[in-house]
mmCIF file of C-alpha atoms in Angstrom:
data_model
loop_
_atom_site.group_PDB
_atom_site.id
_atom_site.type_symbol
_atom_site.label_atom_id
_atom_site.label_comp_id
_atom_site.label_asym_id
_atom_site.label_seq_id
_atom_site.Cartn_x
_atom_site.Cartn_y
_atom_site.Cartn_z
ATOM 1 C CA MET A 276 -93.351 -79.729 90.604
ATOM 2 C CA LYS A 277 -92.692 -81.724 93.662
ATOM 3 C CA GLN A 278 -95.160 -81.001 96.668
ATOM 4 C CA GLN A 279 -93.011 -79.911 99.595
ATOM 5 C CA ASP A 280 -92.936 -80.648 103.399
ATOM 6 C CA PRO A 281 -95.457 -78.314 104.510
ATOM 7 C CA THR A 282 -94.018 -78.281 108.070
ATOM 8 C CA SER A 283 -90.263 -78.063 107.001
ATOM 9 C CA PRO A 284 -88.132 -76.899 109.503
ATOM 10 C CA SER A 285 -87.172 -73.881 107.274
ATOM 11 C CA THR A 286 -90.630 -72.936 107.872
ATOM 12 C CA SER A 287 -92.195 -74.309 110.904
ATOM 13 C CA GLY A 288 -88.787 -73.873 112.956
ATOM 14 C CA LYS A 289 -89.175 -77.402 114.638
ATOM 15 C CA PRO A 290 -87.599 -80.443 114.324
ATOM 16 C CA ARG A 291 -88.789 -83.768 112.755
ATOM 17 C CA TRP A 292 -89.942 -86.677 114.833
ATOM 18 C CA LEU A 293 -89.891 -90.357 112.805
ATOM 19 C CA TYR A 294 -92.846 -92.491 114.223
ATOM 20 C CA GLN A 295 -94.440 -95.795 113.675
ATOM 21 C CA ALA A 296 -97.833 -96.965 113.916
ATOM 22 C CA GLN A 297 -100.487 -99.245 112.394
ATOM 23 C CA ASP A 298 -102.920 -97.831 110.060
ATOM 24 C CA ALA A 299 -107.048 -98.653 109.600
ATOM 25 C CA ASN A 300 -105.883 -102.138 108.004
ATOM 26 C CA GLY A 301 -103.539 -102.991 110.646
ATOM 27 C CA GLN A 302 -100.752 -102.442 108.202
ATOM 28 C CA PRO A 303 -97.202 -100.849 109.848
ATOM 29 C CA THR A 304 -96.914 -97.000 108.295
ATOM 30 C CA GLU A 305 -94.341 -94.482 109.734
ATOM 31 C CA GLY A 306 -93.517 -91.065 108.727
ATOM 32 C CA PHE A 307 -92.679 -87.732 110.168
ATOM 33 C CA VAL A 308 -94.253 -85.106 112.189
ATOM 34 C CA HIS A 309 -92.820 -81.466 113.044
ATOM 35 C CA ALA A 310 -92.832 -80.891 116.801
ATOM 36 C CA THR A 311 -90.761 -79.099 119.695
ATOM 37 C CA THR A 312 -91.710 -81.416 122.325
ATOM 38 C CA ALA A 313 -92.584 -85.538 122.584
ATOM 39 C CA GLU A 314 -96.246 -84.511 124.056
ATOM 40 C CA GLU A 315 -96.571 -82.415 120.772
ATOM 41 C CA ALA A 316 -95.315 -84.814 118.189
ATOM 42 C CA LEU A 317 -97.722 -87.535 119.829
ATOM 43 C CA GLN A 318 -100.531 -85.014 119.463
ATOM 44 C CA ALA A 319 -99.681 -84.541 116.041
ATOM 45 C CA VAL A 320 -99.734 -88.228 115.083
ATOM 46 C CA ASN A 321 -102.980 -88.861 116.873
ATOM 47 C CA ALA A 322 -104.654 -85.494 114.929
ATOM 48 C CA LEU A 323 -103.560 -87.090 111.342
ATOM 49 C CA GLN A 324 -106.524 -88.272 109.343
ATOM 50 C CA PRO A 325 -107.376 -91.121 108.760
ATOM 51 C CA PRO A 326 -106.480 -92.009 112.693
ATOM 52 C CA LEU A 327 -103.660 -94.278 113.534
ATOM 53 C CA SER A 328 -103.065 -97.342 116.286
ATOM 54 C CA GLN A 329 -100.045 -97.860 118.066
ATOM 55 C CA VAL A 330 -98.272 -95.194 117.657
ATOM 56 C CA ARG A 331 -94.409 -95.097 119.137
ATOM 57 C CA LEU A 332 -92.320 -92.441 118.537
ATOM 58 C CA HIS A 333 -88.851 -93.317 117.391
ATOM 59 C CA THR A 334 -86.932 -90.038 118.473
ATOM 60 C CA SER A 335 -85.616 -88.193 121.469
ATOM 61 C CA GLY A 336 -86.207 -84.834 122.134
ATOM 62 C CA LEU A 337 -82.789 -84.492 123.223
ATOM 63 C CA TYR A 338 -81.484 -85.116 119.498
ATOM 64 C CA ALA A 339 -84.521 -84.330 117.337
ATOM 65 C CA ARG A 340 -83.298 -80.985 115.947
ATOM 66 C CA ALA A 341 -79.472 -82.447 115.939
ATOM 67 C CA MET A 342 -80.847 -85.206 113.665
ATOM 68 C CA THR A 343 -83.221 -82.843 111.505
ATOM 69 C CA GLU A 344 -80.060 -80.806 110.794
ATOM 70 C CA MET A 345 -78.197 -83.586 109.842
ATOM 71 C CA THR A 346 -80.595 -84.741 107.592
ATOM 72 C CA ASP A 347 -81.021 -82.015 105.983
ATOM 73 C CA GLU A 348 -77.442 -81.351 105.477
ATOM 74 C CA VAL A 349 -76.540 -84.715 103.684
ATOM 75 C CA LEU A 350 -79.986 -85.017 101.604
ATOM 76 C CA GLY A 351 -80.885 -81.442 100.979
ATOM 77 C CA PRO A 352 -84.838 -80.343 100.844
ATOM 78 C CA MET A 353 -87.184 -83.269 100.333
ATOM 79 C CA ASP A 354 -90.651 -83.523 99.312
ATOM 80 C CA VAL A 355 -93.575 -85.493 100.900
ATOM 81 C CA LYS A 356 -92.840 -88.468 99.202
ATOM 82 C CA ALA A 357 -89.033 -88.363 100.114
ATOM 83 C CA LEU A 358 -89.967 -87.907 103.544
ATOM 84 C CA ARG A 359 -92.095 -90.854 104.073
ATOM 85 C CA GLN A 360 -89.259 -93.139 101.939
ATOM 86 C CA LEU A 361 -86.612 -91.649 104.548
ATOM 87 C CA ALA A 362 -88.923 -92.434 107.156
ATOM 88 C CA ARG A 363 -89.204 -96.022 106.053
ATOM 89 C CA ASP A 364 -85.493 -96.462 105.446
ATOM 90 C CA GLN A 365 -84.906 -95.547 108.633
ATOM 91 C CA ILE A 366 -87.282 -97.842 110.575
ATOM 92 C CA GLU A 367 -85.951 -100.871 108.734
ATOM 93 C CA ALA A 368 -82.090 -99.606 109.731
ATOM 94 C CA GLN A 369 -83.407 -99.648 113.192
ATOM 95 C CA GLU A 370 -84.930 -102.885 112.956
ATOM 96 C CA ASN A 371 -82.439 -104.641 110.885
ATOM 97 C CA PRO A 372 -79.299 -102.775 110.828
ATOM 98 C CA GLY A 373 -76.458 -103.444 108.919
ATOM 99 C CA VAL A 374 -74.271 -102.880 105.435
ATOM 100 C CA TRP A 375 -77.083 -105.369 103.395
ATOM 101 C CA THR A 376 -79.963 -103.004 104.582
ATOM 102 C CA LEU A 377 -77.931 -99.577 103.370
ATOM 103 C CA LEU A 378 -77.171 -101.368 100.165
ATOM 104 C CA ARG A 379 -80.595 -102.654 99.645
ATOM 105 C CA GLN A 380 -82.092 -99.146 100.180
ATOM 106 C CA LEU A 381 -79.438 -97.772 98.138
ATOM 107 C CA LEU A 382 -80.831 -99.847 95.169
ATOM 108 C CA ARG A 383 -84.061 -99.035 95.866
ATOM 109 C CA ASN A 384 -83.890 -95.542 96.018
ATOM 110 C CA ASN A 385 -81.596 -95.179 93.092
ATOM 111 C CA ARG A 386 -83.253 -97.631 90.688
ATOM 112 C CA THR A 387 -84.790 -95.551 88.331
ATOM 113 C CA TRP A 388 -80.939 -93.414 87.564
ATOM 114 C CA LEU A 389 -79.775 -97.274 87.975
ATOM 115 C CA LEU A 390 -81.910 -98.688 85.037
ATOM 116 C CA VAL A 391 -81.257 -95.428 82.998
ATOM 117 C CA CYS A 392 -77.345 -95.272 83.300
ATOM 118 C CA ALA A 393 -77.514 -99.394 82.618
ATOM 119 C CA ALA A 394 -79.713 -99.090 79.518
ATOM 120 C CA LEU A 395 -77.285 -96.146 78.283
ATOM 121 C CA VAL A 396 -74.295 -98.505 78.651
ATOM 122 C CA ALA A 397 -75.719 -101.146 76.858
ATOM 123 C CA LEU A 398 -76.864 -99.142 74.392
ATOM 124 C CA ALA A 399 -73.429 -97.901 73.955
ATOM 125 C CA VAL A 400 -71.622 -100.949 73.979
ATOM 126 C CA TRP A 401 -74.127 -101.944 71.199
ATOM 127 C CA ARG A 402 -73.743 -98.839 69.141
ATOM 128 C CA GLU A 403 -69.985 -98.927 69.739
ATOM 129 C CA TRP A 404 -69.619 -95.724 70.618
ATOM 130 C CA SER A 405 -66.005 -94.294 72.027
ATOM 131 C CA VAL A 406 -64.408 -95.729 74.936
ATOM 132 C CA TRP A 407 -64.753 -92.238 76.686
ATOM 133 C CA VAL A 408 -68.167 -92.012 76.165
ATOM 134 C CA GLN A 409 -68.716 -95.848 77.642
ATOM 135 C CA GLY A 410 -66.676 -95.027 80.473
ATOM 136 C CA ILE A 411 -68.356 -91.796 81.721
ATOM 137 C CA LEU A 412 -71.710 -93.486 81.363
ATOM 138 C CA VAL A 413 -70.019 -96.306 83.940
ATOM 139 C CA VAL A 414 -68.978 -93.973 86.056
ATOM 140 C CA ALA A 415 -72.281 -92.054 86.091
ATOM 141 C CA MET A 416 -74.040 -95.338 87.205
ATOM 142 C CA LEU A 417 -71.615 -95.804 90.136
ATOM 143 C CA ILE A 418 -71.912 -92.127 91.772
ATOM 144 C CA PRO A 419 -74.551 -93.742 94.259
ATOM 145 C CA PHE A 420 -72.037 -96.342 95.216
ATOM 146 C CA ALA A 421 -69.346 -93.660 95.448
ATOM 147 C CA TRP A 422 -71.274 -91.721 97.394
ATOM 148 C CA PHE A 423 -72.539 -94.195 99.886
ATOM 149 C CA ALA A 424 -69.076 -95.754 100.117
ATOM 150 C CA TYR A 425 -68.278 -92.058 101.183
ATOM 151 C CA MET A 426 -71.107 -91.738 103.747
ATOM 152 C CA HIS A 427 -70.457 -95.117 105.048
ATOM 153 C CA ARG A 428 -67.130 -94.521 106.207
ATOM 154 C CA PHE A 429 -68.593 -92.002 108.542
ATOM 155 C CA GLN A 430 -70.833 -94.268 110.061
ATOM 156 C CA ARG A 431 -68.485 -97.172 110.928
ATOM 157 C CA MET A 432 -65.857 -94.660 112.087
ATOM 158 C CA TYR A 433 -68.695 -93.407 114.323
ATOM 159 C CA GLN A 434 -69.765 -97.132 115.417
ATOM 160 C CA GLN A 435 -66.274 -97.915 116.544
ATOM 161 C CA ALA A 436 -65.769 -95.227 118.670
ATOM 162 C CA LEU A 437 -69.106 -96.220 120.221
ATOM 163 C CA LEU A 438 -67.214 -99.932 120.896
ATOM 164 C CA ALA A 439 -64.215 -97.887 122.216
ATOM 165 C CA HIS A 440 -65.803 -96.102 124.377
ATOM 166 C CA ALA A 441 -67.928 -99.106 125.928
ATOM 167 C CA THR A 442 -64.710 -101.678 126.080
ATOM 168 C CA GLY A 443 -62.323 -98.808 127.449
ATOM 169 C CA ASP A 444 -60.218 -98.819 124.429
ATOM 170 C CA LEU A 445 -59.020 -95.271 125.303
ATOM 171 C CA PRO A 446 -56.197 -95.119 122.849
ATOM 172 C CA ARG A 447 -58.194 -95.864 119.937
ATOM 173 C CA LEU A 448 -61.429 -93.738 121.118
ATOM 174 C CA GLN A 449 -58.939 -91.055 121.084
ATOM 175 C CA VAL A 450 -58.176 -91.500 117.460
ATOM 176 C CA LEU A 451 -61.314 -92.311 116.110
ATOM 177 C CA ALA A 452 -62.338 -89.000 118.100
ATOM 178 C CA GLU A 453 -59.826 -86.693 116.550
ATOM 179 C CA ARG A 454 -61.058 -88.295 112.570
ATOM 180 C CA LEU A 455 -64.357 -87.136 113.785
ATOM 181 C CA ALA A 456 -63.200 -84.048 114.425
ATOM 182 C CA ASP A 457 -61.681 -83.241 111.161
ATOM 183 C CA ALA A 458 -64.320 -84.834 109.483
ATOM 184 C CA ALA A 459 -66.442 -82.266 111.223
ATOM 185 C CA GLU A 460 -64.620 -79.713 110.077
ATOM 186 C CA ARG A 461 -65.416 -80.477 106.691
ATOM 187 C CA HIS A 462 -68.846 -81.501 107.006
ATOM 188 C CA SER A 463 -71.419 -79.677 109.114
ATOM 189 C CA PHE A 464 -73.500 -83.245 109.397
ATOM 190 C CA MET A 465 -70.553 -84.992 111.699
ATOM 191 C CA ARG A 466 -70.453 -82.042 114.279
ATOM 192 C CA GLU A 467 -73.108 -83.693 116.398
ATOM 193 C CA PRO A 468 -70.667 -87.313 116.139
ATOM 194 C CA ALA A 469 -67.548 -85.750 116.738
ATOM 195 C CA TRP A 470 -69.313 -83.745 119.720
ATOM 196 C CA ASP A 471 -70.654 -86.989 121.450
ATOM 197 C CA ALA A 472 -67.124 -88.785 120.503
ATOM 198 C CA ALA A 473 -65.598 -85.938 122.478
ATOM 199 C CA VAL A 474 -68.162 -86.424 125.397
ATOM 200 C CA ARG A 475 -67.277 -90.287 125.909
ATOM 201 C CA MET A 476 -63.542 -89.099 125.652
ATOM 202 C CA ALA A 477 -64.268 -86.700 129.012
ATOM 203 C CA TRP A 478 -65.853 -90.041 130.311
ATOM 204 C CA PHE A 479 -62.526 -91.511 131.166
ATOM 205 C CA GLU A 480 -61.482 -88.022 132.300
ATOM 206 C CA ALA A 481 -63.798 -87.375 134.528
ATOM 207 C CA ARG A 482 -62.750 -90.913 136.070
ATOM 208 C CA THR A 483 -58.900 -90.008 136.271
ATOM 209 C CA GLU A 484 -58.910 -86.479 136.510
ATOM 210 C CA GLY A 485 -62.049 -85.432 138.308
ATOM 211 C CA VAL A 486 -65.819 -84.286 136.494
ATOM 212 C CA ASP A 487 -64.941 -80.439 136.751
ATOM 213 C CA THR A 488 -62.088 -80.777 134.525
ATOM 214 C CA ALA A 489 -63.457 -82.975 131.825
ATOM 215 C CA ILE A 490 -66.140 -80.378 131.685
ATOM 216 C CA LEU A 491 -63.599 -77.541 131.364
ATOM 217 C CA ARG A 492 -61.965 -79.340 128.708
ATOM 218 C CA LEU A 493 -65.216 -79.681 126.987
ATOM 219 C CA ARG A 494 -66.762 -76.119 127.161
ATOM 220 C CA VAL A 495 -63.403 -75.294 124.784
ATOM 221 C CA HIS A 496 -64.250 -78.227 122.852
ATOM 222 C CA PRO A 497 -64.991 -77.005 118.828
ATOM 223 C CA MET A 498 -67.534 -79.049 118.590
ATOM 224 C CA ARG A 499 -69.316 -77.427 121.873
ATOM 225 C CA PRO A 500 -72.694 -77.018 121.208
ATOM 226 C CA PRO A 501 -73.429 -73.141 121.399
ATOM 227 C CA ASP A 502 -76.463 -73.278 123.539
ATOM 228 C CA ASP A 503 -75.772 -74.160 127.074
ATOM 229 C CA THR A 504 -78.804 -75.877 127.819
ATOM 230 C CA ASP A 505 -77.678 -78.126 124.880
ATOM 231 C CA PHE A 506 -74.351 -78.457 126.722
ATOM 232 C CA LEU A 507 -75.655 -79.645 130.082
ATOM 233 C CA ALA A 508 -78.104 -82.098 128.134
ATOM 234 C CA ARG A 509 -74.975 -83.797 127.013
ATOM 235 C CA THR A 510 -72.997 -83.517 129.831
ATOM 236 C CA TYR A 511 -75.267 -84.456 132.927
ATOM 237 C CA THR A 512 -74.218 -87.722 133.652
ATOM 238 C CA LEU A 513 -70.028 -87.543 133.783
ATOM 239 C CA PRO A 514 -70.948 -87.677 137.269
ATOM 240 C CA LEU A 515 -71.545 -90.670 137.134
ATOM 241 C CA ALA A 516 -67.987 -91.556 135.881
ATOM 242 C CA ALA A 517 -66.918 -90.815 139.688
ATOM 243 C CA GLY A 518 -69.732 -92.525 141.047
ATOM 244 C CA ASP A 519 -70.957 -89.088 142.019
ATOM 245 C CA HIS A 520 -74.890 -89.731 142.080
ATOM 246 C CA ALA A 521 -75.785 -86.368 143.782
ATOM 247 C CA GLY A 522 -73.938 -84.555 141.495
ATOM 248 C CA PHE A 523 -75.599 -85.923 138.478
ATOM 249 C CA THR A 524 -79.154 -85.723 140.043
ATOM 250 C CA THR A 525 -77.950 -82.126 140.774
ATOM 251 C CA ARG A 526 -76.932 -81.451 137.002
ATOM 252 C CA LEU A 527 -80.263 -83.415 135.923
ATOM 253 C CA ARG A 528 -82.845 -81.571 137.649
ATOM 254 C CA GLU A 529 -81.319 -78.452 136.315
ATOM 255 C CA LEU A 530 -81.800 -79.599 133.084
ATOM 256 C CA ILE A 531 -85.095 -81.090 133.636
ATOM 257 C CA ALA A 532 -86.036 -77.265 134.675
ATOM 258 C CA LEU A 533 -84.884 -75.913 131.625
ATOM 259 C CA ARG A 534 -86.672 -78.743 129.434
ATOM 260 C CA PRO A 535 -89.627 -79.886 131.472
ATOM 261 C CA ALA A 536 -91.452 -81.800 128.603
ATOM 262 C CA GLU A 537 -88.283 -84.558 128.308
ATOM 263 C CA PRO A 538 -90.093 -87.711 129.411
ATOM 264 C CA ILE A 539 -86.960 -89.366 128.845
ATOM 265 C CA LEU A 540 -85.197 -87.170 131.799
ATOM 266 C CA GLN A 541 -87.568 -87.778 134.035
ATOM 267 C CA LEU A 542 -87.165 -91.429 133.469
ATOM 268 C CA ASP A 543 -83.018 -91.205 133.597
ATOM 269 C CA LEU A 544 -84.044 -88.963 137.277
ATOM 270 C CA ALA A 545 -85.637 -92.199 138.494
ATOM 271 C CA LEU A 546 -82.935 -94.359 137.556
ATOM 272 C CA GLY A 547 -80.668 -91.858 139.265
ATOM 273 C CA GLU A 548 -82.816 -91.931 142.320
ATOM 274 C CA ALA A 549 -82.935 -95.461 142.642
ATOM 275 C CA ARG A 550 -79.721 -96.297 142.138
ATOM 276 C CA ALA A 551 -78.756 -93.697 144.903
ATOM 277 C CA GLY A 552 -81.476 -95.873 147.400
ATOM 278 C CA HIS A 553 -83.921 -92.760 147.237
ATOM 279 C CA THR A 554 -86.776 -95.627 146.513
ATOM 280 C CA ASP A 555 -89.911 -93.658 147.193
ATOM 281 C CA GLU A 556 -88.287 -90.619 145.030
ATOM 282 C CA ALA A 557 -87.503 -93.145 142.427
ATOM 283 C CA GLN A 558 -91.357 -94.698 142.661
ATOM 284 C CA ARG A 559 -92.946 -91.099 142.371
ATOM 285 C CA LEU A 560 -90.861 -89.836 139.015
ATOM 286 C CA LEU A 561 -91.216 -93.864 137.306
ATOM 287 C CA ASP A 562 -95.465 -92.951 138.418
ATOM 288 C CA ALA A 563 -95.151 -89.580 136.464
ATOM 289 C CA THR A 564 -93.648 -90.461 133.621
ATOM 290 C CA PRO A 565 -95.980 -90.764 130.699
ATOM 291 C CA ILE A 566 -94.661 -94.146 128.957
ATOM 292 C CA GLU A 567 -96.360 -93.463 125.675
ATOM 293 C CA LEU A 568 -94.018 -90.564 125.174
ATOM 294 C CA LEU A 569 -91.010 -92.649 125.495
ATOM 295 C CA PRO A 570 -88.829 -94.037 122.938
ATOM 296 C CA PRO A 571 -88.926 -97.955 122.217
ATOM 297 C CA HIS A 572 -86.234 -98.714 124.314
ATOM 298 C CA GLY A 573 -87.823 -97.155 127.377
ATOM 299 C CA GLN A 574 -89.246 -99.996 128.638
ATOM 300 C CA ALA A 575 -86.114 -101.148 129.175
ATOM 301 C CA PHE A 576 -85.202 -98.396 131.954
ATOM 302 C CA ILE A 577 -88.728 -98.479 132.957
ATOM 303 C CA ASP A 578 -88.035 -102.439 134.464
ATOM 304 C CA TRP A 579 -84.488 -101.217 135.555
ATOM 305 C CA VAL A 580 -86.062 -98.383 137.898
ATOM 306 C CA ARG A 581 -88.293 -100.990 139.067
ATOM 307 C CA GLY A 582 -85.575 -104.188 139.687
ATOM 308 C CA LEU A 583 -83.619 -101.384 141.787
ATOM 309 C CA ILE A 584 -85.966 -100.605 144.042
ATOM 310 C CA ALA A 585 -87.105 -104.048 144.771
ATOM 311 C CA LEU A 586 -83.233 -104.770 145.086
ATOM 312 C CA ARG A 587 -83.247 -102.098 148.124
ATOM 313 C CA ASP A 588 -84.870 -104.970 150.035
ATOM 314 C CA PRO A 589 -83.636 -108.466 150.185
ATOM 315 C CA SER A 590 -86.460 -110.296 150.505
ATOM 316 C CA LEU A 591 -87.898 -108.741 147.270
ATOM 317 C CA ALA A 592 -84.287 -110.570 145.892
ATOM 318 C CA SER A 593 -86.409 -112.461 143.293
ATOM 319 C CA GLU A 594 -88.910 -109.675 142.229
ATOM 320 C CA ALA A 595 -85.789 -107.559 141.458
ATOM 321 C CA ALA A 596 -84.105 -110.289 139.677
ATOM 322 C CA ARG A 597 -87.228 -110.331 137.128
ATOM 323 C CA HIS A 598 -87.373 -107.148 136.505
ATOM 324 C CA LEU A 599 -83.549 -106.718 135.788
ATOM 325 C CA GLY A 600 -83.558 -109.975 133.650
ATOM 326 C CA GLN A 601 -86.079 -107.944 131.789
ATOM 327 C CA ALA A 602 -84.224 -105.185 131.152
ATOM 328 C CA SER A 603 -80.767 -106.930 130.547
ATOM 329 C CA ALA A 604 -82.816 -109.035 128.157
ATOM 330 C CA GLN A 605 -83.998 -105.401 126.160
ATOM 331 C CA PHE A 606 -80.661 -103.937 126.294
ATOM 332 C CA LEU A 607 -79.628 -107.150 125.014
ATOM 333 C CA THR A 608 -81.590 -107.044 122.025
ATOM 334 C CA LEU A 609 -81.104 -103.448 121.306
ATOM 335 C CA VAL A 610 -76.784 -103.222 121.519
ATOM 336 C CA PRO A 611 -76.414 -105.354 117.935
ATOM 337 C CA LYS A 612 -78.502 -102.295 116.551
ATOM 338 C CA ALA A 613 -76.780 -99.429 118.810
ATOM 339 C CA PRO A 614 -73.465 -100.115 120.332
ATOM 340 C CA GLY A 615 -74.088 -97.070 122.542
ATOM 341 C CA ALA A 616 -76.402 -99.477 124.698
ATOM 342 C CA TRP A 617 -73.273 -101.793 125.829
ATOM 343 C CA PRO A 618 -72.670 -99.277 128.782
ATOM 344 C CA SER A 619 -76.376 -99.664 129.621
ATOM 345 C CA LEU A 620 -76.189 -103.347 129.495
ATOM 346 C CA ALA A 621 -73.738 -103.788 131.313
ATOM 347 C CA VAL A 622 -74.360 -101.827 134.541
ATOM 348 C CA CYS A 623 -77.726 -103.250 134.546
ATOM 349 C CA THR A 624 -76.539 -106.647 133.742
ATOM 350 C CA CYS A 625 -74.224 -106.092 136.840
ATOM 351 C CA ASP A 626 -77.505 -105.594 139.166
ATOM 352 C CA TYR A 627 -79.371 -108.029 138.059
ATOM 353 C CA ALA A 628 -75.996 -110.262 138.956
ATOM 354 C CA LEU A 629 -76.344 -109.210 142.362
ATOM 355 C CA ALA A 630 -80.354 -109.976 142.465
ATOM 356 C CA LEU A 631 -79.647 -113.035 141.443
ATOM 357 C CA ALA A 632 -77.068 -114.107 143.811
ATOM 358 C CA TRP A 633 -79.234 -112.725 146.728
ATOM 359 C CA SER A 634 -82.161 -114.734 145.543
ATOM 360 C CA GLY A 635 -80.059 -117.575 146.063
ATOM 361 C CA ARG A 636 -78.811 -118.557 142.496
ATOM 362 C CA PRO A 637 -74.913 -117.346 142.193
ATOM 363 C CA GLU A 638 -74.021 -119.697 139.390
ATOM 364 C CA ALA A 639 -76.309 -117.642 137.297
ATOM 365 C CA ALA A 640 -74.993 -114.062 138.846
ATOM 366 C CA ARG A 641 -71.356 -115.384 137.907
ATOM 367 C CA GLU A 642 -72.227 -116.347 134.363
ATOM 368 C CA ALA A 643 -74.411 -113.043 133.617
ATOM 369 C CA PHE A 644 -71.113 -110.699 134.956
ATOM 370 C CA ALA A 645 -68.829 -112.478 133.168
ATOM 371 C CA GLY A 646 -70.515 -111.869 130.079
ATOM 372 C CA VAL A 647 -70.624 -108.342 130.691
ATOM 373 C CA TYR A 648 -67.648 -107.484 132.619
ATOM 374 C CA PRO A 649 -65.293 -106.138 130.187
ATOM 375 C CA VAL A 650 -67.774 -103.688 129.737
ATOM 376 C CA SER A 651 -68.515 -102.964 133.288
ATOM 377 C CA ARG A 652 -65.244 -102.356 134.813
ATOM 378 C CA HIS A 653 -64.998 -99.273 132.619
ATOM 379 C CA HIS A 654 -68.514 -98.109 133.299
ATOM 380 C CA ALA A 655 -70.124 -99.471 136.936
ATOM 381 C CA GLU A 656 -69.578 -97.536 139.769
ATOM 382 C CA PRO A 657 -66.343 -99.396 141.611
ATOM 383 C CA GLU A 658 -68.723 -99.800 145.222
ATOM 384 C CA ARG A 659 -71.111 -101.600 142.957
ATOM 385 C CA LEU A 660 -68.613 -104.016 141.306
ATOM 386 C CA ALA A 661 -66.866 -104.266 144.602
ATOM 387 C CA MET A 662 -70.126 -105.191 146.474
ATOM 388 C CA LEU A 663 -71.011 -107.770 143.653
ATOM 389 C CA GLU A 664 -67.692 -109.496 143.334
ATOM 390 C CA ARG A 665 -67.848 -109.795 147.300
ATOM 391 C CA GLU A 666 -71.065 -111.453 147.261
ATOM 392 C CA LEU A 667 -70.305 -113.917 144.634
ATOM 393 C CA ARG A 668 -66.729 -114.946 146.743
ATOM 394 C CA MET A 669 -69.009 -115.596 149.649
ATOM 395 C CA ARG A 670 -71.436 -117.659 147.754
ATOM 396 C CA GLY A 671 -68.521 -119.776 146.184
#
């Protein structure tokens, strides 16, 4: 009998958190722990024996439960060995995303089935079994590939929706959002991608029709999460689409009051306060953020906040450019793995270009701005874009 995960969601009620670390021999290792918050997850990893070092959490509390439920829906109950392999596969997919990585994992995880089927096919040909038997065996061997193609279709659809959102291709995004919603009607594990696509559609509605209108439409969306806190967790950024920093920070503070143990929210609030010019509050929030609880991409946001704080003082433009350049470089390495990071890269690079212009490097600023303009014109604040374009013309 397989050994079951002793802390499965059905028994613990807690979602899985993916972690990566080094073992006592300095070798990379990965796995899952069950926890409610990032702090609890880190404590659970640190309590493992033998002890691990250089622990990094790869899960955000905002999505931990949804991701756990999606995985359980697709893969079903998993024993300890299967969970460890899943952790290795997810880390590998994050570090080397793409269809070839997924195919390699498919072959590795189904090698026993494929070898047995291949052996039976060879035996059927050698023994001259009926064509029907040989055909059934070939079909059986192709079952994992058919399942992979079916699931990969949904993944590609969602990735295309992220790119359509980033580039402002609203007609394409609308078509993909409808397809994802149709898929979610058939498969519950598609509810989270379908809901995410709906929120991304609402970004453009908030820009053109107002934040309240966009949120009202989301409240009646069939994929809307039943919990009001989960709803707020996915919609608190919508005021930024209309350049409403006060509305953004107000909604985010409401969410933090409901989820005080989410360090990524505190960092997001620091970024919002920095963008609004409240540098003292941004620095206070940044100093209070437990960096060790952030996912790997958290460092990019830390550098972004530091750069915006420095950018409030023109005499610190060079320091701002250093921090913002580091943040942009980190986002640049992230977008091939996660297309949803494109808006963050574009907006951060606009800030970087402004810092470059103020520090006397207008040509570098133009080059940086040109590289992200197709995305930034849909996601950066109009006032920020106007300021940047004005600075580049003045320093022409």
